GROMACS .gro file of C-alpha atoms in nm:
model
  347
    1MET     CA    1   7.078  14.660  13.014
    2ALA     CA    2   7.015  14.683  13.390
    3ASN     CA    3   6.684  14.503  13.345
    4ILE     CA    4   6.861  14.228  13.150
    5GLN     CA    5   7.116  14.182  13.429
    6ASN     CA    6   6.834  14.170  13.684
    7TYR     CA    7   6.654  13.900  13.493
    8LEU     CA    8   6.973  13.701  13.431
    9PHE     CA    9   7.035  13.684  13.802
   10THR     CA   10   6.672  13.596  13.864
   11VAL     CA   11   6.698  13.317  13.606
   12LYS     CA   12   6.999  13.180  13.795
   13SER     CA   13   6.790  13.191  14.112
   14CYS     CA   14   6.514  13.007  13.932
   15PHE     CA   15   6.746  12.716  13.857
   16ARG     CA   16   6.784  12.683  14.233
   17LYS     CA   17   6.416  12.754  14.289
   18PRO     CA   18   6.202  12.601  14.012
   19ALA     CA   19   5.885  12.695  14.199
   20LEU     CA   20   5.988  13.062  14.180
   21PHE     CA   21   6.037  13.036  13.804
   22LYS     CA   22   5.688  12.888  13.763
   23ARG     CA   23   5.542  13.175  13.962
   24MET     CA   24   5.730  13.444  13.771
   25LEU     CA   25   5.614  13.340  13.425
   26PRO     CA   26   5.245  13.433  13.474
   27GLY     CA   27   5.343  13.768  13.623
   28TYR     CA   28   5.562  13.858  13.328
   29ALA     CA   29   5.297  13.738  13.084
   30ARG     CA   30   5.034  13.954  13.251
   31SER     CA   31   5.267  14.254  13.228
   32LEU     CA   32   5.276  14.205  12.851
   33LEU     CA   33   4.898  14.178  12.823
   34CYS     CA   34   4.802  14.453  13.066
   35LYS     CA   35   4.910  14.812  13.114
   36ALA     CA   36   5.056  14.709  13.448
   37GLY     CA   37   5.145  14.366  13.568
   38PRO     CA   38   5.052  14.222  13.904
   39LEU     CA   39   5.228  14.313  14.226
   40ARG     CA   40   5.587  14.197  14.209
   41PHE     CA   41   5.773  14.312  14.521
   42MET     CA   42   5.700  14.377  14.889
   43ASP     CA   43   5.913  14.570  15.134
   44VAL     CA   44   5.841  14.400  15.467
   45ALA     CA   45   5.949  14.608  15.766
   46ILE     CA   46   5.970  14.377  16.066
   47GLY     CA   47   6.047  14.642  16.328
   48TYR     CA   48   6.197  14.988  16.363
   49ASP     CA   49   6.450  14.921  16.639
   50CYS     CA   50   6.800  15.003  16.521
   51ASN     CA   51   7.153  15.020  16.659
   52PHE     CA   52   7.231  15.327  16.444
   53GLN     CA   53   7.102  15.685  16.443
   54CYS     CA   54   7.139  15.778  16.078
   55LYS     CA   55   7.099  16.138  15.975
   56HIS     CA   56   6.854  16.064  15.692
   57CYS     CA   57   6.644  15.793  15.861
   58SER     CA   58   6.287  15.785  15.734
   59ALA     CA   59   6.176  15.474  15.923
   60GLU     CA   60   6.189  15.638  16.266
   61ALA     CA   61   5.893  15.856  16.164
   62LEU     CA   62   5.682  15.540  16.124
   63LYS     CA   63   5.762  15.398  16.466
   64ARG     CA   64   5.468  15.374  16.703
   65ASP     CA   65   5.369  15.196  17.021
   66GLU     CA   66   5.156  14.928  16.856
   67THR     CA   67   5.153  14.550  16.853
   68LEU     CA   68   5.382  14.398  16.592
   69LEU     CA   69   5.253  14.144  16.344
   70THR     CA   70   5.286  13.788  16.472
   71LEU     CA   71   5.449  13.498  16.292
   72ALA     CA   72   5.105  13.352  16.224
   73GLU     CA   73   4.992  13.682  16.070
   74TYR     CA   74   5.302  13.688  15.851
   75CYS     CA   75   5.222  13.337  15.727
   76LEU     CA   76   4.872  13.445  15.628
   77PHE     CA   77   4.996  13.765  15.467
   78ALA     CA   78   5.260  13.579  15.264
   79GLU     CA   79   4.991  13.362  15.107
   80GLU     CA   80   4.776  13.664  15.036
   81ALA     CA   81   5.063  13.862  14.880
   82MET     CA   82   5.163  13.566  14.664
   83SER     CA   83   4.805  13.537  14.540
   84CYS     CA   84   4.839  13.901  14.427
   85GLY     CA   85   5.149  13.811  14.226
   86VAL     CA   86   5.433  13.901  14.464
   87VAL     CA   87   5.747  13.698  14.389
   88ALA     CA   88   6.004  13.896  14.590
   89PHE     CA   89   6.006  13.990  14.958
   90HIS     CA   90   6.261  14.236  15.097
   91PHE     CA   91   6.297  14.243  15.477
   92THR     CA   92   6.385  14.578  15.622
   93GLY     CA   93   6.354  14.790  15.936
   94GLY     CA   94   6.507  14.946  16.143
   95GLU     CA   95   6.777  14.687  16.150
   96PRO     CA   96   6.621  14.347  16.070
   97LEU     CA   97   6.912  14.151  16.217
   98LEU     CA   98   6.810  14.273  16.563
   99ARG     CA   99   6.508  14.041  16.543
  100PRO     CA  100   6.601  13.706  16.702
  101ASP     CA  101   6.319  13.542  16.504
  102LEU     CA  102   6.428  13.683  16.167
  103MET     CA  103   6.483  13.340  16.014
  104ASP     CA  104   6.141  13.223  16.133
  105ILE     CA  105   5.984  13.526  15.964
  106VAL     CA  106   6.180  13.463  15.644
  107GLN     CA  107   6.060  13.102  15.638
  108ALA     CA  108   5.701  13.223  15.677
  109PHE     CA  109   5.740  13.379  15.331
  110GLN     CA  110   5.818  13.046  15.164
  111PRO     CA  111   6.172  13.108  15.032
  112GLN     CA  112   6.161  12.817  14.788
  113ARG     CA  113   5.880  12.990  14.603
  114ASN     CA  114   6.002  13.350  14.631
  115PHE     CA  115   6.307  13.571  14.594
  116ILE     CA  116   6.421  13.673  14.943
  117SER     CA  117   6.645  13.966  15.034
  118VAL     CA  118   6.740  14.144  15.355
  119ALA     CA  119   6.848  14.506  15.405
  120SER     CA  120   7.103  14.577  15.675
  121ASN     CA  121   7.351  14.833  15.797
  122GLY     CA  122   7.602  14.548  15.808
  123TRP     CA  123   7.691  14.569  16.177
  124PHE     CA  124   7.567  14.218  16.263
  125VAL     CA  125   7.646  14.046  15.933
  126ASN     CA  126   7.875  13.753  16.011
  127ASP     CA  127   7.931  13.387  15.923
  128SER     CA  128   7.658  13.269  16.158
  129PHE     CA  129   7.391  13.494  16.006
  130LEU     CA  130   7.495  13.417  15.649
  131LYS     CA  131   7.497  13.042  15.709
  132ASP     CA  132   7.147  13.059  15.858
  133PHE     CA  133   7.021  13.287  15.581
  134LYS     CA  134   7.157  13.056  15.314
  135GLU     CA  135   7.007  12.751  15.485
  136VAL     CA  136   6.656  12.899  15.488
  137GLY     CA  137   6.677  12.998  15.120
  138GLY     CA  138   6.787  13.361  15.118
  139ASP     CA  139   6.900  13.511  14.788
  140ALA     CA  140   7.038  13.861  14.839
  141LEU     CA  141   7.181  14.096  15.097
  142CYS     CA  142   7.157  14.474  15.066
  143ILE     CA  143   7.394  14.679  15.285
  144SER     CA  144   7.404  15.058  15.309
  145VAL     CA  145   7.730  15.238  15.225
  146ASP     CA  146   7.711  15.614  15.200
  147SER     CA  147   8.061  15.699  15.083
  148VAL     CA  148   8.392  15.548  14.976
  149VAL     CA  149   8.544  15.753  15.260
  150PRO     CA  150   8.505  15.557  15.587
  151GLU     CA  151   8.496  15.869  15.805
  152THR     CA  152   8.217  16.025  15.597
  153HIS     CA  153   8.004  15.711  15.622
  154ASP     CA  154   8.069  15.671  15.996
  155GLU     CA  155   7.976  16.033  16.066
  156PHE     CA  156   7.657  16.004  15.860
  157ARG     CA  157   7.559  15.684  16.045
  158ASN     CA  158   7.670  15.815  16.386
  159ARG     CA  159   7.865  15.495  16.448
  160SER     CA  160   8.243  15.463  16.442
  161GLY     CA  161   8.361  15.158  16.249
  162SER     CA  162   8.033  15.118  16.062
  163TRP     CA  163   8.192  15.158  15.716
  164LYS     CA  164   8.438  14.877  15.782
  165LYS     CA  165   8.159  14.649  15.905
  166ALA     CA  166   7.940  14.728  15.604
  167VAL     CA  167   8.212  14.659  15.348
  168GLU     CA  168   8.325  14.343  15.528
  169GLY     CA  169   7.962  14.229  15.527
  170LEU     CA  170   7.930  14.277  15.151
  171ARG     CA  171   8.252  14.087  15.085
  172LEU     CA  172   8.156  13.803  15.317
  173ALA     CA  173   7.806  13.773  15.168
  174SER     CA  174   7.958  13.752  14.821
  175LYS     CA  175   8.179  13.462  14.934
  176TYR     CA  176   7.866  13.279  15.049
  177GLY     CA  177   7.719  13.315  14.701
  178PHE     CA  178   7.456  13.581  14.778
  179ARG     CA  179   7.370  13.854  14.537
  180THR     CA  180   7.503  14.169  14.702
  181LEU     CA  181   7.363  14.519  14.673
  182LEU     CA  182   7.538  14.830  14.797
  183SER     CA  183   7.259  15.069  14.890
  184ALA     CA  184   7.321  15.444  14.882
  185THR     CA  185   7.118  15.763  14.882
  186VAL     CA  186   7.186  15.997  14.593
  187THR     CA  187   7.148  16.368  14.664
  188HIS     CA  188   7.175  16.684  14.454
  189GLN     CA  189   7.522  16.729  14.601
  190ALA     CA  190   7.628  16.374  14.509
  191MET     CA  191   7.542  16.447  14.147
  192HIS     CA  192   7.802  16.724  14.142
  193ASP     CA  193   8.083  16.637  14.382
  194GLY     CA  194   8.197  16.310  14.224
  195SER     CA  195   8.072  16.086  14.506
  196LEU     CA  196   7.823  15.902  14.280
  197GLU     CA  197   8.103  15.813  14.041
  198GLU     CA  198   8.319  15.698  14.332
  199LEU     CA  199   8.045  15.472  14.467
  200THR     CA  200   7.983  15.338  14.118
  201ARG     CA  201   8.345  15.230  14.082
  202PHE     CA  202   8.362  15.100  14.439
  203SER     CA  203   8.047  14.889  14.414
  204LYS     CA  204   8.173  14.740  14.087
  205SER     CA  205   8.503  14.646  14.253
  206LEU     CA  206   8.301  14.459  14.517
  207GLY     CA  207   8.090  14.281  14.256
  208ALA     CA  208   7.781  14.447  14.403
  209VAL     CA  209   7.483  14.614  14.240
  210LEU     CA  210   7.469  14.983  14.331
  211SER     CA  211   7.109  15.026  14.444
  212LEU     CA  212   7.019  15.394  14.464
  213ASN     CA  213   6.754  15.564  14.670
  214LEU     CA  214   6.684  15.927  14.589
  215ALA     CA  215   6.699  16.185  14.867
  216VAL     CA  216   6.349  16.245  15.003
  217PRO     CA  217   6.246  16.531  15.236
  218ALA     CA  218   6.090  16.284  15.481
  219GLY     CA  219   6.170  16.149  15.824
  220ASN     CA  220   6.486  16.308  15.965
  221TRP     CA  221   6.526  16.497  15.637
  222GLN     CA  222   6.179  16.649  15.648
  223GLY     CA  223   6.195  16.993  15.490
  224CYS     CA  224   6.551  16.943  15.359
  225MET     CA  225   6.477  17.049  15.004
  226ASP     CA  226   6.841  17.130  14.926
  227PHE     CA  227   6.916  16.758  14.896
  228ILE     CA  228   6.657  16.662  14.636
  229LEU     CA  229   6.741  16.612  14.269
  230THR     CA  230   6.667  16.875  14.007
  231PRO     CA  231   6.536  16.785  13.659
  232ASP     CA  232   6.892  16.828  13.527
  233ASP     CA  233   7.016  16.592  13.801
  234ARG     CA  234   6.757  16.334  13.696
  235ALA     CA  235   6.867  16.355  13.333
  236ALA     CA  236   7.229  16.308  13.440
  237LEU     CA  237   7.134  16.017  13.666
  238ASN     CA  238   6.947  15.843  13.385
  239ALA     CA  239   7.254  15.878  13.163
  240HIS     CA  240   7.476  15.747  13.442
  241ILE     CA  241   7.258  15.439  13.491
  242LYS     CA  242   7.253  15.373  13.118
  243ALA     CA  243   7.633  15.386  13.109
  244ASN     CA  244   7.675  15.167  13.418
  245PRO     CA  245   7.457  14.854  13.402
  246HIS     CA  246   7.524  14.755  13.764
  247VAL     CA  247   7.367  15.082  13.888
  248ARG     CA  248   6.991  15.093  13.931
  249THR     CA  249   6.692  15.245  14.104
  250ASP     CA  250   6.348  15.089  14.153
  251PHE     CA  251   6.260  15.194  13.798
  252GLN     CA  252   6.498  14.939  13.648
  253SER     CA  253   6.335  14.643  13.826
  254ASN     CA  254   5.980  14.671  13.695
  255TRP     CA  255   5.811  14.398  13.497
  256ARG     CA  256   5.811  14.605  13.181
  257ILE     CA  257   5.717  14.973  13.215
  258ARG     CA  258   5.973  15.222  13.343
  259GLY     CA  259   5.849  15.456  13.612
  260CYS     CA  260   5.756  15.471  13.979
  261PRO     CA  261   5.636  15.121  14.079
  262ALA     CA  262   5.458  15.230  14.398
  263MET     CA  263   5.136  15.029  14.433
  264LYS     CA  264   5.150  14.921  14.068
  265GLU     CA  265   5.419  14.660  14.130
  266LYS     CA  266   5.560  14.734  14.471
  267CYS     CA  267   5.440  14.834  14.815
  268TYR     CA  268   5.553  14.841  15.177
  269LEU     CA  269   5.418  14.661  15.483
  270THR     CA  270   5.480  14.822  15.821
  271PRO     CA  271   5.540  14.602  16.129
  272TYR     CA  272   5.187  14.696  16.239
  273GLY     CA  273   5.014  14.570  15.924
  274GLU     CA  274   4.969  14.900  15.741
  275VAL     CA  275   5.024  14.907  15.365
  276ILE     CA  276   5.192  15.220  15.231
  277PRO     CA  277   5.313  15.290  14.874
  278CYS     CA  278   5.686  15.294  14.954
  279PRO     CA  279   5.926  15.355  15.244
  280PHE     CA  280   5.908  15.730  15.181
  281ILE     CA  281   5.536  15.793  15.125
  282HIS     CA  282   5.405  15.760  15.478
  283VAL     CA  283   5.037  15.726  15.397
  284ALA     CA  284   4.850  15.406  15.480
  285PHE     CA  285   4.574  15.290  15.248
  286GLY     CA  286   4.467  15.009  15.479
  287ASN     CA  287   4.577  14.748  15.729
  288VAL     CA  288   4.610  14.380  15.644
  289ARG     CA  289   4.469  14.296  15.985
  290LYS     CA  290   4.141  14.450  15.871
  291GLN     CA  291   4.132  14.442  15.490
  292PRO     CA  292   4.264  14.213  15.216
  293LEU     CA  293   4.579  14.333  15.041
  294ARG     CA  294   4.401  14.315  14.706
  295ARG     CA  295   4.136  14.560  14.823
  296ILE     CA  296   4.393  14.794  14.979
  297ARG     CA  297   4.590  14.805  14.656
  298ALA     CA  298   4.278  14.864  14.447
  299GLU     CA  299   4.190  15.161  14.669
  300ALA     CA  300   4.540  15.304  14.635
  301LEU     CA  301   4.537  15.267  14.257
  302ARG     CA  302   4.234  15.496  14.242
  303HIS     CA  303   4.459  15.776  14.363
  304ARG     CA  304   4.568  16.015  14.091
  305TRP     CA  305   4.935  16.004  14.192
  306LEU     CA  306   4.953  15.625  14.214
  307LYS     CA  307   4.737  15.493  13.932
  308GLU     CA  308   5.000  15.560  13.663
  309TYR     CA  309   5.374  15.493  13.634
  310GLN     CA  310   5.504  15.841  13.712
  311PRO     CA  311   5.821  15.926  13.516
  312VAL     CA  312   6.003  16.042  13.830
  313CYS     CA  313   6.007  15.946  14.197
  314ILE     CA  314   5.718  16.155  14.321
  315ALA     CA  315   5.837  16.142  14.684
  316ALA     CA  316   6.181  16.272  14.590
  317GLU     CA  317   6.145  16.484  14.278
  318CYS     CA  318   5.792  16.613  14.231
  319LEU     CA  319   5.747  16.946  14.408
  320GLU     CA  320   5.371  16.947  14.349
  321PHE     CA  321   5.336  16.612  14.522
  322ILE     CA  322   5.572  16.703  14.807
  323GLU     CA  323   5.389  17.031  14.871
  324SER     CA  324   5.045  16.867  14.870
  325ALA     CA  325   5.120  16.553  15.075
  326GLY     CA  326   5.081  16.608  15.446
  327CYS     CA  327   5.358  16.366  15.537
  328TYR     CA  328   5.623  16.605  15.399
  329ASN     CA  329   5.517  16.929  15.563
  330GLY     CA  330   5.457  16.830  15.924
  331GLY     CA  331   5.091  16.756  15.865
  332LYS     CA  332   4.903  16.431  15.906
  333ARG     CA  333   4.990  16.119  15.711
  334SER     CA  334   4.761  16.204  15.423
  335LEU     CA  335   4.747  16.267  15.051
  336PRO     CA  336   4.517  16.493  14.853
  337LEU     CA  337   4.263  16.226  14.763
  338ASP     CA  338   4.141  16.342  14.425
  339TYR     CA  339   4.011  16.013  14.286
  340ARG     CA  340   3.821  16.184  14.005
  341ALA     CA  341   4.135  16.310  13.831
  342SER     CA  342   4.215  16.115  13.520
  343GLY     CA  343   4.583  16.120  13.609
  344ALA     CA  344   4.854  16.349  13.733
  345PHE     CA  345   5.205  16.341  13.596
  346CYS     CA  346   5.505  16.519  13.735
  347GLN     CA  347   5.761  16.613  13.472
   0.00000   0.00000   0.00000
C-alpha cells in the first residue's frame, strides 16, 4: 500500500513534469526484467555545516577539510547519475539551507526531468525559501521531528524552539503544495514506549509521510547498541508500516524488490565527491572526481553485503555486519571485502 501511495504521488508529479515520467518508465521496465533495476535515488550531501548539534548526528563523522564539489562538477555528475537511471535527487547535509547557492545546485540537477527533495531541520524554512524552491521545480520537503513533545525534540536537537520551527515548516510547505515528509529515527525504545504510535498519528494529522530511519550505532551514536532494533522490533515495525500506509522506510520506495536499496537503487554522494552506500555506511567505493559513477557502483555491487537486497537494514540491524565493518567500531572506514562470497544475508 505504501508503494502504491508513493507511485500515486509520483504520477501526480509526472503530470507536472512529463520529462520525469518518460524517464521513469524505462527504469520501472528494467526492474521487471532484471533482478534489480537501475539506480533510482541519490542522496546528495552539499555540506556538513549545521546550526544544530543533534545527539544522533552521523554526518559530522564524514566532515573533513577538503574542497567541496563545484557547481560545474555537480552539473556533470547530474548527467552521469541520470545516465545510470537516477530519477530522484535528495539534497541533505548538514543543513542544506545554510548554502546560499542551494537553488543553483538544485537547478544543476535538472528539476524538470527529476524528482527533487530537500532535507532540513526546519529552522530556516520560510516563505522566501519555499517560493524559490517551488520556482526552481522542487517537489518535496523532509523535516526532522523526533517527538510529539516539543521539549523532548528540543533537548535532542540541542536547540530551544526547534520543534515549533520544524512543525511550522511542515505546515507551511504543505500550503505551498509540496509533498511533506516528517523524518524520525526509530529506536528500540520507541518501539516500546508509544512514541512511534504518537508520531504516526501526528504525521497523519499534518498530512505528512512519516519517513523512518532506523537507529544506527554510527557517528555520535557509535557504540550505542542499546538503541538498535531487535528482530522482534523489526517484525513489529513491519506490521506497523503495513497498518499505516503513510509510514515508510527506504524499503517501501524501491522499484520492485523489498530490501536494503544501498547501491542497488540508492547511494549517497558526499560534498567531496565520494560515493558511499548510504548515510550510515561510511565507506567510500570511489570518488566521482576520479572514476565514473557506473564503475564505482559496479565495484560496490561485487561486495557480498551490497550485491543482494538484504532483508534488514544492515547498518542498523545486522550484528555481523556492524561487528565486521570498521566504521562502527572506531576503525578505519572499511568493510570486510570478501568479493568471492556468493552472498551474505542477515536474518
